[in-house]
Amino acid sequence: MTVIKASNLTKTYNPDKIPVRALRGVDLAIEKGEFTAIVGPSGSGKTTLLNIIGGLDRPTAGEVEVGGKDISQLSDNQLIDFRKDNIGFVFQSYNLIPVLTAKENVEFVMVLQNRPKAERDKRAESLLTAVGIAEKMDKRPSELSGGQQQRVAVARALASKPAFILADEPTANLDSESTAGLLDMMATMNKEENITFVFSTHDQRVIDRARRVVTLVDGKIVSDERR
Amino acid sequence: MLLQLAWRNIWRNKRRTLITISAIAFSVFLSAFMISLNKGIFDSMLNGAIEQYFGYAQIHGADYWEDKVIDNSIEFNEILQAIPEKVAEVDDIIPRIESFALASAKDLTAGAFVIGIDPAKENKLTNIEEKLIQGRYLKATENAVIIAEGLAEKLKLQLNDTLVLLSQGYHGVNAVGKYPIQGIFKMGLPDLNKSLVYMPIKTAAYFLGAEGRATTLVLKIDHQKIVPKAIANVQNYMPADQKYTLKSWQQLMPELVETRQLKEGGNYVFIGILYLLISFAIFGTILMMTKERSYEFGVLTAIGMRRKKLFSVVWLETVMVAIVGAITGILMSMPLVYYLKVKPLTVGMMGEEAAAAYEKFGLQDSLPAAFELPIFLYQALIIFLITSVLAIYPLFKIMRLKPVEAMRD
């Protein structure tokens, strides 16, 4: 089943001044349960592609369908709601809310979804157990290591029961041990729960674990390798 | 959780929050204190004037206020006498008959302001008996007078001497009488102290040939707050044939009202400047907070928080800081204002010149602060309004926020 379908995506920044063509006609389909890495040199358009398929940015031309729905036609609020209910984000810098505990951070998206307190508690605890930091659930981000924060970020991304997880350079700030642990955890979730992961990365350790590697150069897909 | 989030966000930068709270608290404290003190002083001036003479409202003949002559007096009839029974807000009606006369003793003469009073009723309103420095107070039916200290000095009169009064009575009759002096009193206002003569109203009416008449009827009303209601009810009760005019204390003492307005105007300018400075302090905090957290705002909208919800959290944070500051300011000012109500400042504390001026105008020596809840609540309301307006800035930023750009910054 196709979860994401991008057709002839182009993105041009500063179209009226000095145009920068970040994407030049990208076609990409991601199937349910894939563990995909989008790779390429800096400036190749990885983050732009991730932002557009995640509904954070709009393409200059082309379409993005998520679960069969063309998200480029949605209004601002519809897009926010769509992201909340369908997409989990993991950012390079974790981006947890500093004043909330690990558990509250995971609960937060469910609060936005107006889920009942009991359900939020149960799911947050179960997700934090799944990512291996149940004992730290009452700690604030500043009391956690980078690896632990990124695990909380993964748990937060999963909290809304999204169609897929978009992870933008998730290991960029982690040491080898934390990277290995995080990748093990995500690979297990992908394998056992069939959760779809799409990464943008430079990190060879992530590329080595991916089952599909899409390579972008100058805004174009130059290779798409399934392993 | 959003409320919790807002509250915790406030304390992310403790020092800045504490400085903002302190600035707000200080302004609320200063303005509440100043308003309470000024209102207390004004109320004290008002009470002084009311107790000295005016009362909260008076009834006169239709033309008396413009032309204060005995011919414009009114008959103190049963309808008027029944006002306290008919109008619940009026405790009593106190008649006066007032006229100017030539006062004479041996070969000395002086102008005198003669007031015929109901001794018992008048004393309840204006406490004349307390102002006596010699002799005794008047009895209702006696043919005698009490005179002001200044007049006694001018005419070289002492207790039990005889005062001769000459005047023009009702409808032009000659008014002549001689009266033993039963008491000498001291008035605060210098003009009154040099001219005032009190006598029982029946004696004065006989002297002026105006029996059963009065020039002024003072309405004794318990509290300033019920004056408008009292006046409205008296107006409804009185016959509508234009024979009478009913004046409130504001109409009787327009200078006092203008003084208050002038004083309040000055206060508002000062408080306006104070709150303007505070607005800059609050806006500075909002500006820094908005700038510092634009990345976070981007993340929050990225993960699915609608802009209005995000704004409501930011607005709550700003308002919470304002409320904490306002409550702190109120809690700081309340004990001090209450203390100054219970243990008022005295005129003496303001220096000898001020004390002399206050005494000259017969104002009360103590200047209690007004301890009124609305004064404190208005400050909180003003801060709330200022904050709500200033919070438009983050609203503007959040509404224009693009998550990708915010996270890139």
Coordinates of N, CA and C in Angstrom, one line a residue, chain A residues 13 51 56-57 76-77 80-81 83-84 89 91 93 95 97-101 104 107-109 111-112 114 140 156, chain B residues 1-2 4-5 8-9 12 295-296 298-309 399 401-404 407-408:
Chain A
Y13 N 13.1 28.3 -4.5 CA 13.1 29.4 -3.5 C 13.5 30.7 -4.3
N51 N 10.3 18.1 4.0 CA 9.4 19.2 4.5 C 8.1 19.2 3.6
L56 N 5.0 20.5 5.8 CA 5.6 21.7 6.4 C 5.8 22.8 5.4
D57 N 5.9 22.4 4.2 CA 6.2 23.4 3.1 C 5.4 23.0 1.9
D76 N -4.3 26.1 5.6 CA -3.3 26.1 6.7 C -3.7 25.3 7.9
N77 N -4.9 25.5 8.4 CA -5.4 24.8 9.6 C -5.6 23.3 9.3
I80 N -2.3 21.7 9.4 CA -1.8 21.5 10.8 C -2.5 20.3 11.4
D81 N -3.8 20.2 11.2 CA -4.5 19.0 11.7 C -4.1 17.7 11.0
R83 N -1.1 17.1 9.8 CA 0.2 16.7 10.4 C 0.0 16.1 11.7
K84 N -0.8 16.7 12.5 CA -1.1 16.2 13.9 C -1.5 14.8 13.9
F89 N 7.0 13.5 13.5 CA 8.3 14.2 13.1 C 9.4 13.9 14.2
F91 N 13.1 15.4 14.8 CA 14.0 16.5 14.3 C 15.5 16.2 14.8
S93 N 17.5 18.2 16.2 CA 17.8 18.8 17.5 C 16.8 18.4 18.6
N95 N 14.1 18.8 19.7 CA 12.9 19.7 19.8 C 11.8 19.3 20.7
I97 N 9.7 19.9 24.2 CA 9.3 21.1 25.0 C 10.1 21.1 26.3
P98 N 10.9 22.1 26.5 CA 11.9 22.0 27.7 C 11.2 22.0 29.0
V99 N 10.0 22.6 29.1 CA 9.3 22.7 30.5 C 8.5 21.5 30.8
L100 N 8.3 20.6 29.8 CA 7.5 19.4 30.1 C 8.4 18.2 30.3
T101 N 7.9 17.2 31.1 CA 8.7 16.0 31.4 C 8.7 15.1 30.1
E104 N 5.2 14.0 29.6 CA 4.3 15.1 29.2 C 4.6 15.4 27.7
E107 N 2.8 12.9 25.7 CA 1.4 13.2 25.9 C 0.9 14.4 25.0
F108 N 1.8 15.3 24.8 CA 1.4 16.6 24.3 C 0.6 16.5 23.0
V109 N 1.0 15.7 22.0 CA 0.3 15.6 20.7 C -1.1 15.0 21.0
V111 N -2.8 15.5 23.7 CA -3.6 16.6 24.2 C -4.2 17.4 23.1
L112 N -3.4 17.6 22.1 CA -3.8 18.4 20.9 C -4.9 17.6 20.1
N114 N -7.1 15.9 21.7 CA -8.2 15.8 22.7 C -8.5 14.4 23.1
R140 N 12.9 16.0 32.9 CA 12.7 17.0 31.8 C 13.9 16.8 30.8
R156 N 7.3 10.5 21.0 CA 6.3 11.6 20.7 C 5.8 11.5 19.3
Chain B
M1 N -3.3 20.7 30.4 CA -1.9 20.7 30.2 C -1.4 22.0 29.6
L2 N -2.3 22.7 28.8 CA -1.9 24.0 28.2 C -1.7 25.0 29.3
Q4 N -0.8 24.4 32.4 CA 0.5 24.0 33.0 C 1.7 24.4 32.2
L5 N 1.5 24.2 30.9 CA 2.6 24.6 29.9 C 2.9 26.1 30.0
R8 N 4.6 27.0 33.4 CA 6.0 26.6 33.4 C 6.9 27.4 32.5
N9 N 6.3 27.8 31.4 CA 7.0 28.7 30.4 C 7.4 30.0 31.1
R12 N 10.7 29.9 32.8 CA 11.9 29.5 32.0 C 13.0 30.5 32.2
Y295 N 11.7 29.5 17.2 CA 12.0 28.1 16.7 C 11.0 27.1 17.3
E296 N 10.8 27.3 18.6 CA 9.9 26.4 19.3 C 8.4 26.5 18.8
G298 N 7.7 27.2 15.8 CA 7.8 26.5 14.5 C 7.6 25.0 14.8
V299 N 8.3 24.4 15.8 CA 8.2 23.0 16.1 C 6.7 22.7 16.5
L300 N 6.2 23.5 17.4 CA 4.8 23.3 17.9 C 3.8 23.2 16.8
T301 N 3.9 24.2 15.8 CA 2.9 24.1 14.7 C 3.2 22.9 13.8
A302 N 4.5 22.6 13.7 CA 4.9 21.4 12.9 C 4.3 20.1 13.4
I303 N 4.2 20.0 14.7 CA 3.7 18.7 15.3 C 2.2 18.8 15.4
G304 N 1.6 19.9 15.0 CA 0.1 19.9 15.0 C -0.6 20.8 15.9
M305 N 0.1 21.8 16.5 CA -0.6 22.8 17.3 C -1.1 23.9 16.5
R306 N -2.4 24.1 16.5 CA -3.0 25.2 15.7 C -2.5 26.6 16.2
R307 N -2.4 27.5 15.3 CA -1.9 28.8 15.7 C -2.7 29.5 16.8
K308 N -4.0 29.4 16.7 CA -4.8 30.0 17.8 C -4.6 29.4 19.2
K309 N -4.4 28.1 19.2 CA -4.1 27.4 20.4 C -2.7 27.9 20.9
M399 N 0.6 34.2 13.8 CA -0.3 34.1 12.6 C 0.5 34.1 11.3
L401 N 3.6 33.0 11.1 CA 4.7 32.0 11.3 C 4.7 30.9 10.2
K402 N 5.9 30.7 9.6 CA 6.0 29.6 8.7 C 7.0 28.6 9.4
P403 N 6.4 27.4 9.7 CA 7.2 26.4 10.5 C 8.6 26.2 10.0
V404 N 8.7 26.0 8.7 CA 10.1 25.7 8.1 C 11.0 26.8 8.3
M407 N 11.9 27.1 12.1 CA 12.9 26.1 12.5 C 14.2 26.3 11.9
R408 N 14.3 26.9 10.7 CA 15.6 27.1 10.1 C 16.3 28.2 10.9

